[in-house]
Coordinates of N, CA and C in Angstrom, one line a residue:
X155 N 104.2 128.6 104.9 CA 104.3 127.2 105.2 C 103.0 126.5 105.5
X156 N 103.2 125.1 105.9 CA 101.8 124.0 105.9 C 101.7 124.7 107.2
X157 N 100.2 125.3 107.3 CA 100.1 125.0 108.6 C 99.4 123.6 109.1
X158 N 99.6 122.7 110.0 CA 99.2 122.2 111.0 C 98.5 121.9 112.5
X159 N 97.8 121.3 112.5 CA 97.2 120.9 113.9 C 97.6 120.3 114.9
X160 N 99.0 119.5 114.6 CA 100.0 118.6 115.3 C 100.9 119.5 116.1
X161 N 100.3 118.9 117.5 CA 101.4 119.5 118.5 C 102.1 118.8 119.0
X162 N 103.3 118.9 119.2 CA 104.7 117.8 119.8 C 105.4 118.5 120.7
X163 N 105.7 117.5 121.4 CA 106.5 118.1 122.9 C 107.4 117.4 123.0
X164 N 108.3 119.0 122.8 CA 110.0 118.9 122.6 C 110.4 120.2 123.9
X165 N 109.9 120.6 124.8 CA 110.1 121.6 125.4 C 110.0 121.2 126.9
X166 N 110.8 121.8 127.8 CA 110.5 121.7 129.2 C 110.1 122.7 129.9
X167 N 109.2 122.8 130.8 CA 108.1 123.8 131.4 C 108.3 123.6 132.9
X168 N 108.9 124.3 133.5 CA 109.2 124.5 134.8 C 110.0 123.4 135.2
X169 N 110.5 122.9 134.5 CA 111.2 121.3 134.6 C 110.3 120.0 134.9
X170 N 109.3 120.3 134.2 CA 108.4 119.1 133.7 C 108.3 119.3 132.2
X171 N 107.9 118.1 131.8 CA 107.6 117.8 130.4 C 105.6 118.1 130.0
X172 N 105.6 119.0 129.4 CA 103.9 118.9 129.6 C 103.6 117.3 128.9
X173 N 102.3 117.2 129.2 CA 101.8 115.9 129.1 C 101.2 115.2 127.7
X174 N 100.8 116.0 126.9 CA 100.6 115.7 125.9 C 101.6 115.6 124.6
X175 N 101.9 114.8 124.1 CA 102.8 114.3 123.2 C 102.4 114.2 121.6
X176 N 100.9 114.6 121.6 CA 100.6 114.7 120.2 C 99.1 114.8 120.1
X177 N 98.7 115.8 119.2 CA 96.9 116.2 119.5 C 97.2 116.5 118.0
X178 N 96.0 115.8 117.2 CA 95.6 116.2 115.8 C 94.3 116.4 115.5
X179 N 93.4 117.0 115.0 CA 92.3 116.7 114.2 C 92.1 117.1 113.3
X180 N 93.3 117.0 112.8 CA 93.7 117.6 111.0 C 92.3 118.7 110.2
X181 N 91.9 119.4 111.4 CA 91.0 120.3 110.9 C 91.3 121.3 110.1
X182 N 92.9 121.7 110.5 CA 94.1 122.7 109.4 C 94.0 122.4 107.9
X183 N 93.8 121.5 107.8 CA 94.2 120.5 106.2 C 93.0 120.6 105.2
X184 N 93.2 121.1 104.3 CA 92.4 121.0 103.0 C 92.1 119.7 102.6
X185 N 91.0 118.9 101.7 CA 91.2 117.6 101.1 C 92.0 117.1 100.7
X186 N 92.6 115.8 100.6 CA 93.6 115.2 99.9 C 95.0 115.9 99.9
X187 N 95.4 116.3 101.6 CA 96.6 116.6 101.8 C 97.0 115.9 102.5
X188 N 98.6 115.5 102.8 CA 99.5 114.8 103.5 C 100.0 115.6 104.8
X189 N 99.5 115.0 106.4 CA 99.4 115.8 106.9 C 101.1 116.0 107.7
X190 N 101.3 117.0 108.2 CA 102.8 117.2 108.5 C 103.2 115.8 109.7
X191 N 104.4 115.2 109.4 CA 105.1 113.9 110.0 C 104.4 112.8 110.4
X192 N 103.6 112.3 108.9 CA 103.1 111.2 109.0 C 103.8 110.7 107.8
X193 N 103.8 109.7 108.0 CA 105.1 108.5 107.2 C 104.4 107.5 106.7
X194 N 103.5 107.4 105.7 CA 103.0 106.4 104.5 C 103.6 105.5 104.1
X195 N 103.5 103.9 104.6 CA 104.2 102.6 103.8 C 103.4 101.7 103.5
X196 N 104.4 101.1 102.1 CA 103.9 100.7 101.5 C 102.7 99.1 101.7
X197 N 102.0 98.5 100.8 CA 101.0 97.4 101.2 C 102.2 95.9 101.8
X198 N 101.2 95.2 102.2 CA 102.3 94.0 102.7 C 103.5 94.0 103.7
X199 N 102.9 95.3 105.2 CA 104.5 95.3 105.8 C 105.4 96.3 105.2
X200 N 105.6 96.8 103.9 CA 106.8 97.1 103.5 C 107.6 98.1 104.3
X201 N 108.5 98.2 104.3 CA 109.5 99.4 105.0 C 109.1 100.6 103.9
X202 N 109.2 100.5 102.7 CA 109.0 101.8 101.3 C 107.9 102.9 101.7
X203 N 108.6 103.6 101.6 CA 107.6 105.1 101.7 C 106.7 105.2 100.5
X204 N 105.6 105.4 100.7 CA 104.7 105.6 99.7 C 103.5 106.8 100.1
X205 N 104.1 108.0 99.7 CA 103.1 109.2 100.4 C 101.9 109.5 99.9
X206 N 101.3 108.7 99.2 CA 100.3 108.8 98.0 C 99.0 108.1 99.0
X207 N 99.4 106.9 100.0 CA 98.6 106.0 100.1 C 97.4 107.0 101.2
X208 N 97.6 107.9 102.6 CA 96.8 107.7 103.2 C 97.1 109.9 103.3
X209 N 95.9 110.3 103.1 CA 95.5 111.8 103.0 C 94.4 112.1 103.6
X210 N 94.2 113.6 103.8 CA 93.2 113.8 104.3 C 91.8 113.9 103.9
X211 N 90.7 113.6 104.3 CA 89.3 113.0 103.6 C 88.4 114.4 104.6
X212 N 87.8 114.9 103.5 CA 86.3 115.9 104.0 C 85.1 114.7 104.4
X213 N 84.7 114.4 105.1 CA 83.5 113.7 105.8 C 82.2 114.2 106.3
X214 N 81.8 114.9 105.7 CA 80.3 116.2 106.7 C 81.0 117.2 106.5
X215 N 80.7 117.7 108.3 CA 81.4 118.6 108.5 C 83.3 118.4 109.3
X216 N 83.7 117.6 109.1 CA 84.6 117.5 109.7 C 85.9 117.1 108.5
X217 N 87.4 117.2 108.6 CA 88.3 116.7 108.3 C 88.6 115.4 108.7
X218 N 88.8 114.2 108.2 CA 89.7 113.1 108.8 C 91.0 112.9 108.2
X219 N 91.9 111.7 108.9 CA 93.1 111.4 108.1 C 92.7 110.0 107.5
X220 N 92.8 109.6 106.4 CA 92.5 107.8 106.0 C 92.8 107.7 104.5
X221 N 92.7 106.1 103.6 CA 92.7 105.6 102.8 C 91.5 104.9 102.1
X222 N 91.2 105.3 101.2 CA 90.5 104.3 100.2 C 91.4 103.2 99.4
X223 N 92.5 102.8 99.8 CA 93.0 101.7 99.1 C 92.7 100.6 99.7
X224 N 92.8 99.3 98.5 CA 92.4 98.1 99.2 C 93.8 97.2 99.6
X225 N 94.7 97.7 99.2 CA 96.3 96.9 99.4 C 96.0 96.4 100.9
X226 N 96.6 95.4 101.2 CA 96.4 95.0 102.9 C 98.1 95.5 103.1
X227 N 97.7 95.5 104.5 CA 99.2 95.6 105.8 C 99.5 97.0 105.3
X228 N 99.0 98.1 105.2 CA 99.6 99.6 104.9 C 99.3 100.3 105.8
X229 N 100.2 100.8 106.2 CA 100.8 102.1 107.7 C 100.8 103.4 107.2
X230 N 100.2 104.1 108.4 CA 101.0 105.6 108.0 C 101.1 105.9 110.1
X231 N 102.8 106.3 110.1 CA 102.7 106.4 111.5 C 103.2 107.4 112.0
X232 N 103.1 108.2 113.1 CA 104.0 109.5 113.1 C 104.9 109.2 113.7
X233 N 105.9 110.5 112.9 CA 107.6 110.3 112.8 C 108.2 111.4 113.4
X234 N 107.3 112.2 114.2 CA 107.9 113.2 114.6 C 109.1 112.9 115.7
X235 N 109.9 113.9 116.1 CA 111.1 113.9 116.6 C 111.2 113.3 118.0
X236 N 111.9 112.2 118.4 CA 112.1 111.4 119.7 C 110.4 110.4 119.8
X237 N 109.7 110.2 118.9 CA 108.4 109.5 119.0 C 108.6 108.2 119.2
X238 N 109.7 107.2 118.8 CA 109.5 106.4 118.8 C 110.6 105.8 120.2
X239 N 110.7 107.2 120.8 CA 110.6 107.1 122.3 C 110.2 106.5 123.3
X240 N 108.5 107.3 122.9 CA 107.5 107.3 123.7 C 107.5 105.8 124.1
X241 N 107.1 106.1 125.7 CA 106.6 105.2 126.7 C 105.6 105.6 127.7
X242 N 104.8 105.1 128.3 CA 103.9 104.7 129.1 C 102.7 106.2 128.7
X243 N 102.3 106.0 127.9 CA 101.3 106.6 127.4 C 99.5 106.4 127.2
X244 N 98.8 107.3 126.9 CA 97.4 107.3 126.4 C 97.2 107.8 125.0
X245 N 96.7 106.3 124.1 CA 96.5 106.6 123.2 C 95.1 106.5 122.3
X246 N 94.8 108.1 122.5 CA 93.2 108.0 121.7 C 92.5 108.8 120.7
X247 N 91.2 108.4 120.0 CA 90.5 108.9 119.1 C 89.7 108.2 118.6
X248 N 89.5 108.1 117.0 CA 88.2 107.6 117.0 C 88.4 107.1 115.3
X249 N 87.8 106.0 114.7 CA 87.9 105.5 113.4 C 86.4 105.2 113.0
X250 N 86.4 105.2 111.7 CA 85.6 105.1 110.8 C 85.5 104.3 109.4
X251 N 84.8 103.1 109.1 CA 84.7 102.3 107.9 C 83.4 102.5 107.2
X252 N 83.5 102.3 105.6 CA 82.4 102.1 104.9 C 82.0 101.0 104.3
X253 N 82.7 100.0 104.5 CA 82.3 98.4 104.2 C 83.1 97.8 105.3
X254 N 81.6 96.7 105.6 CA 82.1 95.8 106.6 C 83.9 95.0 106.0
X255 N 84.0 94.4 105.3 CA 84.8 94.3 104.6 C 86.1 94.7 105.1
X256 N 86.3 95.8 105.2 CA 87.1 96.9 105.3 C 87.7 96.3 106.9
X257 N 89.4 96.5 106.9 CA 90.2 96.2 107.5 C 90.9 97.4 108.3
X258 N 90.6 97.9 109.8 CA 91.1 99.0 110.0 C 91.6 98.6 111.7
X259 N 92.6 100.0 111.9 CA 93.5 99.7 113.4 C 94.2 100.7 113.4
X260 N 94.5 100.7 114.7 CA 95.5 101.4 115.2 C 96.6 101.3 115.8
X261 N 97.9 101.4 115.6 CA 99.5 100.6 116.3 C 100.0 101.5 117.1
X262 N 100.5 101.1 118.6 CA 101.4 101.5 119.6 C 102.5 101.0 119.9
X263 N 102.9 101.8 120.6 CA 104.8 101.1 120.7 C 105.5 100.6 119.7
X264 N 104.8 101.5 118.6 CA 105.6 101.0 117.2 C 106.6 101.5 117.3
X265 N 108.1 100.4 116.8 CA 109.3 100.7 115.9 C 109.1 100.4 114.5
X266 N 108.2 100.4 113.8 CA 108.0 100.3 112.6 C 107.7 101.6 112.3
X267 N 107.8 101.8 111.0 CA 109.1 101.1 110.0 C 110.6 101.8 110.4
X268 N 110.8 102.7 110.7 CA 112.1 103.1 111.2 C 113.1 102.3 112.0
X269 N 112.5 101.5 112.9 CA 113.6 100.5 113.5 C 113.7 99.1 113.1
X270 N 112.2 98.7 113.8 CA 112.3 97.4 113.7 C 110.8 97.1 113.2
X271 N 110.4 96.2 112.6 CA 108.6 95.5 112.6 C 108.2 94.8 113.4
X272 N 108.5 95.4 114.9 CA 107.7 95.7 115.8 C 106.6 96.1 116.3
X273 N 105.5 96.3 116.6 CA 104.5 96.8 117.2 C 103.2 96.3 118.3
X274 N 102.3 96.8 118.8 CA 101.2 96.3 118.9 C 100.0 97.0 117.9
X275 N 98.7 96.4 117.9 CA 98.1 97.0 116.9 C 96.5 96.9 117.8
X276 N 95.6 97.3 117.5 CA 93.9 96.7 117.8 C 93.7 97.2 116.2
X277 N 93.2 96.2 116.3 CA 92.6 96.2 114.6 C 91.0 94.9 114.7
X278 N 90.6 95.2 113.5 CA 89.1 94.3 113.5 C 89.4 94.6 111.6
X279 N 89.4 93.3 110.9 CA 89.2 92.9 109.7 C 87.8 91.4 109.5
X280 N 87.7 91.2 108.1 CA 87.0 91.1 107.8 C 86.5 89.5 108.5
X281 N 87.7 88.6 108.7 CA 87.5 87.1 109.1 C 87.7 87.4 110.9
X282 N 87.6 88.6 111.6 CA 88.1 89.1 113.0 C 86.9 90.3 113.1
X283 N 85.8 90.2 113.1 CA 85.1 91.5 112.7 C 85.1 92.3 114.0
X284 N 85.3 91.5 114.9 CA 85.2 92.4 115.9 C 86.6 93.3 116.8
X285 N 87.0 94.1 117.3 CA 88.0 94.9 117.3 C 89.0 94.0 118.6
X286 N 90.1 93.3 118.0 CA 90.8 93.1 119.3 C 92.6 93.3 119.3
X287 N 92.8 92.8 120.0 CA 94.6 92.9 120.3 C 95.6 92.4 119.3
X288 N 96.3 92.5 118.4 CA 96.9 91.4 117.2 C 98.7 92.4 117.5
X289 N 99.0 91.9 118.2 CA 100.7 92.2 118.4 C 101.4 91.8 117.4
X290 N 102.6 92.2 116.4 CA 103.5 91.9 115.4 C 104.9 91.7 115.9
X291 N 105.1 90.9 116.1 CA 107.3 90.5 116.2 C 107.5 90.5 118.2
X292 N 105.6 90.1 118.2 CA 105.9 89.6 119.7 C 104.2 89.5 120.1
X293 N 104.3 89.1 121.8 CA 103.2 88.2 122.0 C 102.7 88.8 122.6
X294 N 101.4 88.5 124.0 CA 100.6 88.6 124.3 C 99.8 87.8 125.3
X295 N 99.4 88.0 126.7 CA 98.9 87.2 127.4 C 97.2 87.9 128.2
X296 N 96.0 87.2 128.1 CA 94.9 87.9 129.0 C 93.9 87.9 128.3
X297 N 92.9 89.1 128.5 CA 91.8 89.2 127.9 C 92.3 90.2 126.3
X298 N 92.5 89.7 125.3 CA 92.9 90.3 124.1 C 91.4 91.0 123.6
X299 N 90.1 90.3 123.5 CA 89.0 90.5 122.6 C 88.2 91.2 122.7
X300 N 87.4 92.1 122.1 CA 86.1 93.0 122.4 C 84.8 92.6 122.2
X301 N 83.8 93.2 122.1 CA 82.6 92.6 121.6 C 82.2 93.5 120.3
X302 N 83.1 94.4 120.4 CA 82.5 95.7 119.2 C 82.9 95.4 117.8
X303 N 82.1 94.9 117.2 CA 82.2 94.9 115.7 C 81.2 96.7 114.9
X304 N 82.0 97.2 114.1 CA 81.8 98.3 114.2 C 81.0 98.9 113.1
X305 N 79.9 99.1 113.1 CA 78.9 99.1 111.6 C 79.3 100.3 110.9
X306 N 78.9 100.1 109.5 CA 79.5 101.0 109.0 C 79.1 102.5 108.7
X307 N 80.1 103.6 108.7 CA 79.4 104.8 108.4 C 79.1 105.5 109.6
X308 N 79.6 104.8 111.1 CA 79.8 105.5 112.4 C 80.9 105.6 112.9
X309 N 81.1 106.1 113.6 CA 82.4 106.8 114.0 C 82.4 106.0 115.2
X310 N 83.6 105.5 115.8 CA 84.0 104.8 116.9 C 85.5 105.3 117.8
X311 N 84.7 105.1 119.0 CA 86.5 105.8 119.7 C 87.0 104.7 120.3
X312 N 88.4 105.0 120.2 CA 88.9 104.0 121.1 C 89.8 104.5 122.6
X313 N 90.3 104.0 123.5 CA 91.1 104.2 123.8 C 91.9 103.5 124.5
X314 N 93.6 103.7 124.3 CA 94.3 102.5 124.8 C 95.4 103.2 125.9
X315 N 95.6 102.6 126.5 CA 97.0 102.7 127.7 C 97.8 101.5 127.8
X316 N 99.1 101.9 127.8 CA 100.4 101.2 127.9 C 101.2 101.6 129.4
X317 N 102.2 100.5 130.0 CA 102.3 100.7 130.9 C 104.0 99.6 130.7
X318 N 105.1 100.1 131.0 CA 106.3 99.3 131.1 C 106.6 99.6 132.5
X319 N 106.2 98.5 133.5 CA 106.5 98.0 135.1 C 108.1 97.4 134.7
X320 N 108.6 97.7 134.0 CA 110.1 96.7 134.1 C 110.3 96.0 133.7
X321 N 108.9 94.9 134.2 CA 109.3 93.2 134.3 C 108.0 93.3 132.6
X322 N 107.3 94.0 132.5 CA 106.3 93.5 131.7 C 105.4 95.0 131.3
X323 N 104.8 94.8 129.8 CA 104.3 95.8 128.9 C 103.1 95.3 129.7
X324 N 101.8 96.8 130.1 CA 100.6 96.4 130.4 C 99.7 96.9 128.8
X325 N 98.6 96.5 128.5 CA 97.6 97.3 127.5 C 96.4 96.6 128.1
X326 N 96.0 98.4 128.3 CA 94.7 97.8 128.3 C 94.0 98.7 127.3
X327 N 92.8 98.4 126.8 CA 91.9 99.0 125.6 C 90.5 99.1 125.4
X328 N 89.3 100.2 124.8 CA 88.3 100.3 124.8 C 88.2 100.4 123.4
X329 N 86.5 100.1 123.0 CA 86.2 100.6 122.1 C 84.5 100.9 122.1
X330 N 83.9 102.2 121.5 CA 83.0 102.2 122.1 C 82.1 102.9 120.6
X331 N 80.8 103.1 120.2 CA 80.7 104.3 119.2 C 80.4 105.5 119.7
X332 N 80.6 105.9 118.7 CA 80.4 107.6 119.5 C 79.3 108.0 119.8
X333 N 78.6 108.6 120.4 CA 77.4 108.8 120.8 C 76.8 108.3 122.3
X334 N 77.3 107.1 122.3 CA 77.1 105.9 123.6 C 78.0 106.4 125.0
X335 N 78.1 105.7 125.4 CA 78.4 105.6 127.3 C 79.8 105.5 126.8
X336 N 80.5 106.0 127.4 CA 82.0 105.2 127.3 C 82.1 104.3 128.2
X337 N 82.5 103.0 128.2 CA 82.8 101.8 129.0 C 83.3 101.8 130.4
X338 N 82.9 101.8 131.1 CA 83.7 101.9 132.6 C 84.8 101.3 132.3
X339 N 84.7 99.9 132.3 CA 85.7 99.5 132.5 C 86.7 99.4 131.1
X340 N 88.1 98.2 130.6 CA 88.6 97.9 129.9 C 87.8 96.7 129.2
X341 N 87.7 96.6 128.0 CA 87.6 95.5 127.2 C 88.9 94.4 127.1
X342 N 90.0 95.2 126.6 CA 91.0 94.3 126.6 C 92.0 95.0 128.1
X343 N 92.1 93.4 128.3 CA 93.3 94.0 129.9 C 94.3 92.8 129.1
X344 N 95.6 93.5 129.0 CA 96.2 91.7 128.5 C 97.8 92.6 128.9
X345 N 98.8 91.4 128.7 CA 100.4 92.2 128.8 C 101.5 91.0 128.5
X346 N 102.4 91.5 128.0 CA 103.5 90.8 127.4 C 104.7 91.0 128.4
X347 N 104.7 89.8 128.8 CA 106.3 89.4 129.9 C 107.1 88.6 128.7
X348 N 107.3 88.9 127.4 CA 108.1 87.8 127.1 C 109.3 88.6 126.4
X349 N 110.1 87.9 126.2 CA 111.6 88.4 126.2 C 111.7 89.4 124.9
X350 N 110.6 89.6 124.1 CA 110.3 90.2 122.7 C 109.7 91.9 123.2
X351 N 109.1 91.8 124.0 CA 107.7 92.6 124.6 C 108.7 94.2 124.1
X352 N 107.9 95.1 124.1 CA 108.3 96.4 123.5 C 107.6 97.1 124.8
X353 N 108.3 98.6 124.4 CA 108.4 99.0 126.1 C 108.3 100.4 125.5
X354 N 108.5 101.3 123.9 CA 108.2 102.3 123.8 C 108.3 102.2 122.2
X355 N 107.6 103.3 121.6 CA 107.3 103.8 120.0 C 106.4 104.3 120.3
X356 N 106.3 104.8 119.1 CA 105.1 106.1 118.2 C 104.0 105.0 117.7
X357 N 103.0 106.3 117.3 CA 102.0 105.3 117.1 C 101.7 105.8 115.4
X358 N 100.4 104.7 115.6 CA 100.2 104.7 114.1 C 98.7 104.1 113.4
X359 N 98.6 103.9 112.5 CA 97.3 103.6 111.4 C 97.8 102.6 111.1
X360 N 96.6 101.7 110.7 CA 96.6 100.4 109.5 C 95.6 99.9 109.0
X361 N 95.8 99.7 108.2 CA 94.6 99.4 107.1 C 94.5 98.1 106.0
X362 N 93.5 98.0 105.4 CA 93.5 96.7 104.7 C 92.0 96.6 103.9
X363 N 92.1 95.8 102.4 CA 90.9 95.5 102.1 C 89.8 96.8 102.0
X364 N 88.6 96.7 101.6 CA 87.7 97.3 100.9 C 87.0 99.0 101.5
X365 N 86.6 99.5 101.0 CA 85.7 100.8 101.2 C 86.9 102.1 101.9
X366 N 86.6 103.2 102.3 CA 86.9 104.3 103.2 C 86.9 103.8 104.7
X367 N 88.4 104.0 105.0 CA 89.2 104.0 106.4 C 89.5 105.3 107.0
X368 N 88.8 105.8 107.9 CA 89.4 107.2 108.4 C 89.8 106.9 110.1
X369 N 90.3 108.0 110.1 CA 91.0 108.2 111.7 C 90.8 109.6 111.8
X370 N 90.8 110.1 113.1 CA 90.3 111.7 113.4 C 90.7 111.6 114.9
X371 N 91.0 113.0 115.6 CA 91.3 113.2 116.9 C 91.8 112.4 118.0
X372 N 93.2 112.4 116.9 CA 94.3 111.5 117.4 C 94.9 112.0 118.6
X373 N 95.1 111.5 119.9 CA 95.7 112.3 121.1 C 96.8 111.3 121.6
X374 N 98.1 111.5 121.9 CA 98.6 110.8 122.6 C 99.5 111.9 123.5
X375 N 99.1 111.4 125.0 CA 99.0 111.8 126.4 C 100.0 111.0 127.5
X376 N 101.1 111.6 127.9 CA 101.5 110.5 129.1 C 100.6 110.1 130.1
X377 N 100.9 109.2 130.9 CA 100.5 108.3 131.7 C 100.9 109.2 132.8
X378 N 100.1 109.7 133.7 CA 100.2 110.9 134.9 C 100.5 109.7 135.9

């Protein structure tokens, strides 16, 4: 069978749930493979499966997961079992573009495409160069923006945390390159109290527009 680098937690351990919920760095995977319970759709939003669009890319020495297509609005998110569960989580790793041009992100608390076109996203395209907050089928209140516009051909980590208090979704988010200080603090602190706001899903990729989009050392971690 495929082997994989995707670990999921479906098990209970002394009657705790261990804490990590998903660790990839598709280092298992040969070129131009489809990695196990990632769900490819189509450009424009679409709900359509299209498993062609986002595979694994050799980079140096490393494997990544990404697209060279230029279609806008195209997903690939994981589908593994009870994911679009997930709540109050840490969600991180690190992306990579080869033209400024180039449209790239990452979605949390997605119900997309499986439920609903829902989500949150941090994304930075080409008229938004720099990386910030862009929510879908709901809103958003705070500091949404970053300062990191991300040059090309370097690798960049992010990292995001979610928080459902009841009354209201928290996100807060970094972005930094790799190599550098990681940020003390948050760049984006922002949160949705509005009657739309999403409170759990899986996460995911997006993309858009010109050159090579990768993603690598995808982790998502409960909130201890």
């Amino acid at each position: 069978g495929q082997l994989s680098s995707t670990e999921t937690v479906e098990i209970v351990i002394n009657g705790e749930t261990p804490s990590i919920l998903l660790s990839d760095n598709f280092e298992l995977y040969g070129a131009g493979e489809d990695p196990v319970d990632w769900k490819d759709t189509g450009k424009n939003n679409s709900f359509n499966e299209d498993p062609a669009l986002f595979e694994t890319k050799v980079l140096g020495n490393t494997i990544a997961f990404g697209t060279n297509s230029r279609n806008s609005n195209i997903h690939s998110h994981y589908n593994g079992e009870g994911a679009v569960t997930w709540t109050n989580y840490i969600y991180t790793g690190r992306m990579y573009i080869t033209n400024s041009r180039g449209g790239i992100g990452v979605t949390f608390l997605s119900q997309y495409p499986d439920e609903d076109d829902v989500y949150y996203r941090l994304r930075r395209y080409k008229r938004k160069p720099n990386f910030y907050l862009a929510p879908h089928g709901t809103s958003v209140k705070g500091d949404t923006k970053t300062d990191v516009n991300p040059q090309t051909n370097k690798w960049y980590r992010f990292r995001i945390e979610v928080e459902d208090t009841a009354t209201r979704t928290n996100i807060r988010a970094k972005v930094w390159k790799e190599g550098d200080a990681e940020p003390e603090g948050f760049q984006i602190d922002a949160y949705d109290d509005s009657s739309s706001r999403i409170t759990s899903g899986t996460v995911g990729v997006w993309t858009m527009s010109r050159g090579v989009k990768l993603f690598d050392d995808l982790e998502v971690e409960l909130r201890q």
